[in-house]
Amino acid sequence: MEILKKPLLTEKVAQLTEKLNRYAFKVDHRANKIQIKAAIEQMYGVNVTAVNTMKYVGKLKTRNTKAGAVSGRAATFKKAIITLKDGETIDFYSNI
């Protein structure tokens, strides 16, 4: 199971990073906080002090086409907010 799917790089997360040293990741929906913490520490070589998780249920989406209304659902995902030890950072752009 691949625990970390991708980092979330949004303006809201950028503010969290600057003020509170927190980073956000999309993670596997079956992963727990202990597994997420271990994966972050192994991949980025940092010390994690806290992990907060939240599950997002996919929204219902409807669009009108020539064939009539087509409905579906956006994907459900789990997000983890990681708090790092003071003085440590994750640089996403140098790991490319």
Coordinates of N, CA, C and O in Angstrom, one line a residue:
M1 N 0.9 -1.2 0.0 CA 0.0 0.0 0.0 C 0.9 1.2 0.0 O 1.7 1.4 0.9
E2 N 0.7 2.1 -1.0 CA 1.4 3.4 -1.0 C 0.7 4.4 -0.2 O -0.4 4.8 -0.5
I3 N 1.3 4.7 0.9 CA 0.6 5.6 1.9 C 0.5 7.0 1.5 O -0.6 7.6 1.5
L4 N 1.6 7.6 1.0 CA 1.6 9.0 0.6 C 1.3 9.1 -0.9 O 2.0 8.5 -1.7
K5 N 0.2 9.8 -1.3 CA -0.1 9.9 -2.7 C 0.5 11.1 -3.3 O 1.2 11.0 -4.3
K6 N 0.3 12.3 -2.7 CA 0.9 13.5 -3.2 C 0.8 14.6 -2.2 O -0.1 14.6 -1.4
P7 N 1.7 15.6 -2.2 CA 1.6 16.7 -1.3 C 0.5 17.7 -1.9 O 0.4 17.8 -3.1
L8 N -0.2 18.4 -1.0 CA -1.1 19.4 -1.4 C -0.4 20.8 -1.3 O 0.0 21.2 -0.3
L9 N -0.4 21.4 -2.5 CA 0.3 22.7 -2.6 C -0.7 23.8 -2.9 O -0.9 24.1 -4.1
T10 N -1.4 24.3 -1.9 CA -2.4 25.3 -2.1 C -2.0 26.6 -1.3 O -1.1 26.5 -0.5
E11 N -2.7 27.7 -1.6 CA -2.5 28.9 -0.8 C -2.8 28.7 0.7 O -2.0 29.2 1.5
K12 N -3.8 28.0 1.0 CA -4.2 27.8 2.4 C -3.1 26.9 3.1 O -2.7 27.3 4.2
V13 N -2.6 25.9 2.4 CA -1.5 25.1 3.0 C -0.3 25.9 3.1 O 0.5 25.7 4.1
A14 N 0.0 26.8 2.2 CA 1.2 27.6 2.2 C 1.2 28.5 3.4 O 2.2 28.7 4.1
Q15 N 0.0 29.0 3.8 CA -0.1 29.9 5.0 C 0.1 29.0 6.2 O 0.8 29.5 7.2
L16 N -0.4 27.8 6.3 CA -0.1 26.9 7.4 C 1.4 26.6 7.6 O 1.9 26.5 8.7
T17 N 2.0 26.4 6.4 CA 3.5 26.1 6.4 C 4.3 27.3 7.0 O 5.1 27.1 7.8
E18 N 3.9 28.5 6.6 CA 4.7 29.6 7.0 C 4.4 29.9 8.5 O 5.4 30.2 9.2
K19 N 3.2 29.8 8.9 CA 2.9 30.2 10.3 C 3.1 29.1 11.3 O 3.6 29.4 12.4
L20 N 2.7 27.9 11.0 CA 2.7 26.8 12.0 C 3.6 25.6 11.7 O 3.5 24.6 12.4
N21 N 4.4 25.7 10.6 CA 5.2 24.6 10.2 C 4.4 23.3 9.9 O 4.8 22.2 10.4
R22 N 3.4 23.4 9.2 CA 2.5 22.3 8.9 C 2.5 22.1 7.4 O 2.5 23.0 6.6
Y23 N 2.3 20.8 7.0 CA 2.3 20.4 5.6 C 1.1 19.5 5.4 O 0.7 18.8 6.3
A24 N 0.5 19.5 4.2 CA -0.6 18.7 3.9 C -0.3 17.7 2.8 O 0.4 18.0 1.8
F25 N -0.9 16.5 2.9 CA -0.7 15.4 1.9 C -2.0 14.7 1.7 O -2.8 14.6 2.6
K26 N -2.2 14.3 0.5 CA -3.3 13.3 0.2 C -2.7 11.9 0.5 O -1.5 11.6 0.1
V27 N -3.4 11.1 1.3 CA -2.9 9.8 1.7 C -3.9 8.7 1.4 O -5.0 9.0 1.0
D28 N -3.4 7.5 1.5 CA -4.3 6.4 1.2 C -5.4 6.4 2.3 O -5.2 6.6 3.5
H29 N -6.6 6.1 1.9 CA -7.8 6.2 2.8 C -7.7 5.1 3.9 O -8.4 5.2 4.9
R30 N -6.9 4.1 3.7 CA -6.8 3.0 4.7 C -5.7 3.3 5.7 O -5.6 2.5 6.7
A31 N -4.8 4.2 5.5 CA -3.7 4.5 6.3 C -4.1 5.2 7.6 O -5.0 6.0 7.7
N32 N -3.4 4.8 8.7 CA -3.7 5.4 10.0 C -2.6 6.4 10.3 O -1.6 6.5 9.6
K33 N -2.7 7.1 11.4 CA -1.7 8.2 11.8 C -0.3 7.7 12.0 O 0.6 8.3 11.6
I34 N -0.2 6.5 12.6 CA 1.1 5.9 12.8 C 1.8 5.6 11.5 O 3.0 5.9 11.3
Q35 N 1.1 5.0 10.6 CA 1.7 4.7 9.3 C 2.1 6.0 8.5 O 3.1 6.0 7.8
I36 N 1.2 7.0 8.6 CA 1.5 8.2 7.9 C 2.7 8.9 8.5 O 3.6 9.4 7.7
K37 N 2.9 8.9 9.8 CA 4.0 9.5 10.4 C 5.3 8.8 10.0 O 6.3 9.4 9.7
A38 N 5.3 7.5 10.0 CA 6.5 6.7 9.6 C 6.8 6.9 8.2 O 8.0 7.0 7.8
A39 N 5.9 7.0 7.3 CA 6.1 7.3 5.9 C 6.8 8.6 5.6 O 7.7 8.8 4.8
I40 N 6.3 9.7 6.3 CA 6.8 11.0 6.2 C 8.2 11.1 6.7 O 9.1 11.6 6.0
E41 N 8.5 10.5 7.9 CA 9.8 10.5 8.4 C 10.8 9.7 7.6 O 11.9 10.2 7.4
Q42 N 10.4 8.6 7.0 CA 11.3 7.8 6.1 C 11.6 8.6 4.8 O 12.7 8.6 4.4
M43 N 10.5 9.1 4.2 CA 10.7 9.7 2.9 C 11.5 11.1 2.9 O 12.3 11.3 2.1
Y44 N 11.2 11.9 3.9 CA 11.7 13.2 3.9 C 12.8 13.4 5.0 O 13.5 14.5 5.0
G45 N 13.0 12.5 5.9 CA 14.1 12.6 6.9 C 13.8 13.7 7.9 O 14.8 14.4 8.3
V46 N 12.6 13.9 8.3 CA 12.2 14.9 9.3 C 11.6 14.3 10.5 O 11.2 13.1 10.5
N47 N 11.4 15.0 11.6 CA 10.7 14.6 12.8 C 9.3 15.1 12.8 O 9.2 16.4 12.8
V48 N 8.3 14.3 12.9 CA 6.9 14.7 12.9 C 6.5 14.7 14.3 O 6.7 13.8 15.1
T49 N 5.9 15.8 14.7 CA 5.3 15.9 16.1 C 3.9 15.6 16.2 O 3.4 15.2 17.2
A50 N 3.1 15.9 15.1 CA 1.7 15.6 15.2 C 1.1 15.3 13.8 O 1.7 15.8 12.8
V51 N 0.1 14.4 13.7 CA -0.6 14.1 12.5 C -2.1 14.3 12.7 O -2.6 13.7 13.6
N52 N -2.7 15.1 11.9 CA -4.2 15.2 11.9 C -4.7 14.7 10.6 O -4.2 15.1 9.5
T53 N -5.8 14.0 10.6 CA -6.3 13.4 9.4 C -7.8 13.8 9.2 O -8.5 14.1 10.2
M54 N -8.2 13.9 8.0 CA -9.6 14.2 7.7 C -10.0 13.5 6.4 O -9.2 13.4 5.5
K55 N -11.3 13.0 6.4 CA -11.8 12.3 5.2 C -12.7 13.2 4.5 O -13.6 13.8 5.1
Y56 N -12.6 13.3 3.2 CA -13.5 14.1 2.3 C -14.3 13.1 1.5 O -13.8 12.3 0.8
V57 N -15.6 13.3 1.6 CA -16.5 12.5 0.8 C -16.7 13.2 -0.6 O -16.9 14.4 -0.6
G58 N -16.6 12.4 -1.7 CA -16.8 13.0 -3.0 C -18.1 13.6 -3.2 O -19.1 13.1 -2.8
K59 N -18.1 14.8 -3.9 CA -19.4 15.5 -4.1 C -20.1 14.9 -5.3 O -19.5 14.3 -6.2
L60 N -21.4 15.0 -5.3 CA -22.2 14.6 -6.5 C -22.1 15.6 -7.5 O -22.2 16.8 -7.3
K61 N -21.8 15.2 -8.8 CA -21.6 16.1 -9.9 C -22.7 15.8 -10.9 O -22.9 14.6 -11.2
T62 N -23.3 16.8 -11.5 CA -24.3 16.6 -12.6 C -24.1 17.6 -13.7 O -23.8 18.7 -13.4
R63 N -24.1 17.1 -14.9 CA -24.0 18.0 -16.0 C -25.0 17.6 -17.1 O -25.4 16.4 -17.2
N64 N -25.5 18.6 -17.8 CA -26.5 18.3 -18.9 C -25.8 18.2 -20.2 O -25.0 19.0 -20.6
T65 N -26.1 17.1 -20.9 CA -25.6 16.9 -22.2 C -26.7 16.7 -23.2 O -27.9 16.7 -22.9
K66 N -26.4 16.4 -24.5 CA -27.4 16.2 -25.5 C -28.2 14.9 -25.1 O -29.4 14.9 -25.4
A67 N -27.5 14.0 -24.5 CA -28.2 12.7 -24.2 C -29.0 12.8 -22.9 O -29.7 11.9 -22.5
G68 N -29.0 14.0 -22.2 CA -29.7 14.1 -21.0 C -28.7 14.4 -19.8 O -27.6 14.7 -20.0
A69 N -29.3 14.4 -18.6 CA -28.4 14.6 -17.5 C -27.5 13.4 -17.1 O -28.0 12.3 -17.1
V70 N -26.3 13.7 -16.9 CA -25.3 12.7 -16.6 C -24.9 13.0 -15.1 O -24.4 14.2 -14.9
S71 N -25.0 12.1 -14.2 CA -24.6 12.3 -12.9 C -23.5 11.4 -12.5 O -23.4 10.2 -13.0
G72 N -22.6 11.8 -11.6 CA -21.5 11.0 -11.1 C -21.1 11.5 -9.7 O -21.8 12.3 -9.1
R73 N -19.9 11.1 -9.3 CA -19.4 11.5 -8.0 C -17.9 11.7 -8.1 O -17.2 10.9 -8.8
A74 N -17.4 12.8 -7.5 CA -16.0 13.1 -7.5 C -15.4 12.1 -6.5 O -16.1 11.5 -5.6
A75 N -14.1 11.8 -6.6 CA -13.4 10.8 -5.8 C -13.4 11.2 -4.3 O -13.2 12.4 -4.0
T76 N -13.5 10.2 -3.5 CA -13.4 10.4 -2.0 C -11.9 10.3 -1.7 O -11.2 9.5 -2.3
F77 N -11.4 11.2 -0.8 CA -10.0 11.1 -0.4 C -9.8 11.4 1.0 O -10.7 11.9 1.7
K78 N -8.6 11.1 1.5 CA -8.2 11.4 2.9 C -7.0 12.3 2.9 O -6.1 12.2 2.1
K79 N -7.0 13.3 3.7 CA -6.0 14.3 3.8 C -5.3 14.3 5.2 O -6.0 14.1 6.2
A80 N -4.0 14.4 5.2 CA -3.3 14.5 6.5 C -2.5 15.8 6.6 O -1.9 16.2 5.6
I81 N -2.7 16.4 7.7 CA -1.9 17.6 8.1 C -0.8 17.2 9.0 O -1.1 16.7 10.1
I82 N 0.4 17.5 8.6 CA 1.6 17.1 9.4 C 2.2 18.3 10.0 O 2.5 19.3 9.4
T83 N 2.5 18.2 11.3 CA 3.2 19.2 12.0 C 4.7 18.7 12.3 O 4.9 17.7 12.8
L84 N 5.6 19.5 11.8 CA 7.0 19.2 12.0 C 7.6 19.8 13.3 O 7.1 20.8 13.8
K85 N 8.7 19.2 13.7 CA 9.5 19.8 14.8 C 10.0 21.2 14.4 O 10.3 21.4 13.2
D86 N 10.1 22.1 15.4 CA 10.6 23.4 15.1 C 12.0 23.4 14.4 O 12.9 22.7 14.8
G87 N 12.1 24.2 13.4 CA 13.4 24.3 12.7 C 13.5 23.4 11.5 O 14.5 23.5 10.7
E88 N 12.6 22.5 11.3 CA 12.7 21.5 10.2 C 11.7 21.9 9.1 O 10.6 22.4 9.4
T89 N 12.1 21.7 7.9 CA 11.2 22.0 6.7 C 11.3 20.8 5.7 O 12.2 20.0 5.7
I90 N 10.3 20.8 4.8 CA 10.3 19.9 3.7 C 10.3 20.8 2.5 O 9.5 21.7 2.3
D91 N 11.3 20.5 1.6 CA 11.4 21.3 0.3 C 11.0 20.3 -0.8 O 11.7 19.4 -1.2
F92 N 9.8 20.6 -1.3 CA 9.2 19.7 -2.3 C 9.8 19.9 -3.7 O 9.9 19.1 -4.5
Y93 N 10.4 21.1 -3.9 CA 10.9 21.4 -5.2 C 12.3 20.9 -5.5 O 12.7 20.8 -6.6
S94 N 13.1 20.6 -4.5 CA 14.5 20.1 -4.7 C 14.5 18.6 -4.9 O 15.5 18.1 -5.3
N95 N 13.4 17.9 -4.6 CA 13.4 16.5 -4.7 C 13.0 16.0 -6.1 O 12.8 14.8 -6.3
I96 N 12.9 16.9 -7.0 CA 12.4 16.5 -8.3 C 13.5 15.9 -9.1 O 14.6 16.1 -9.1

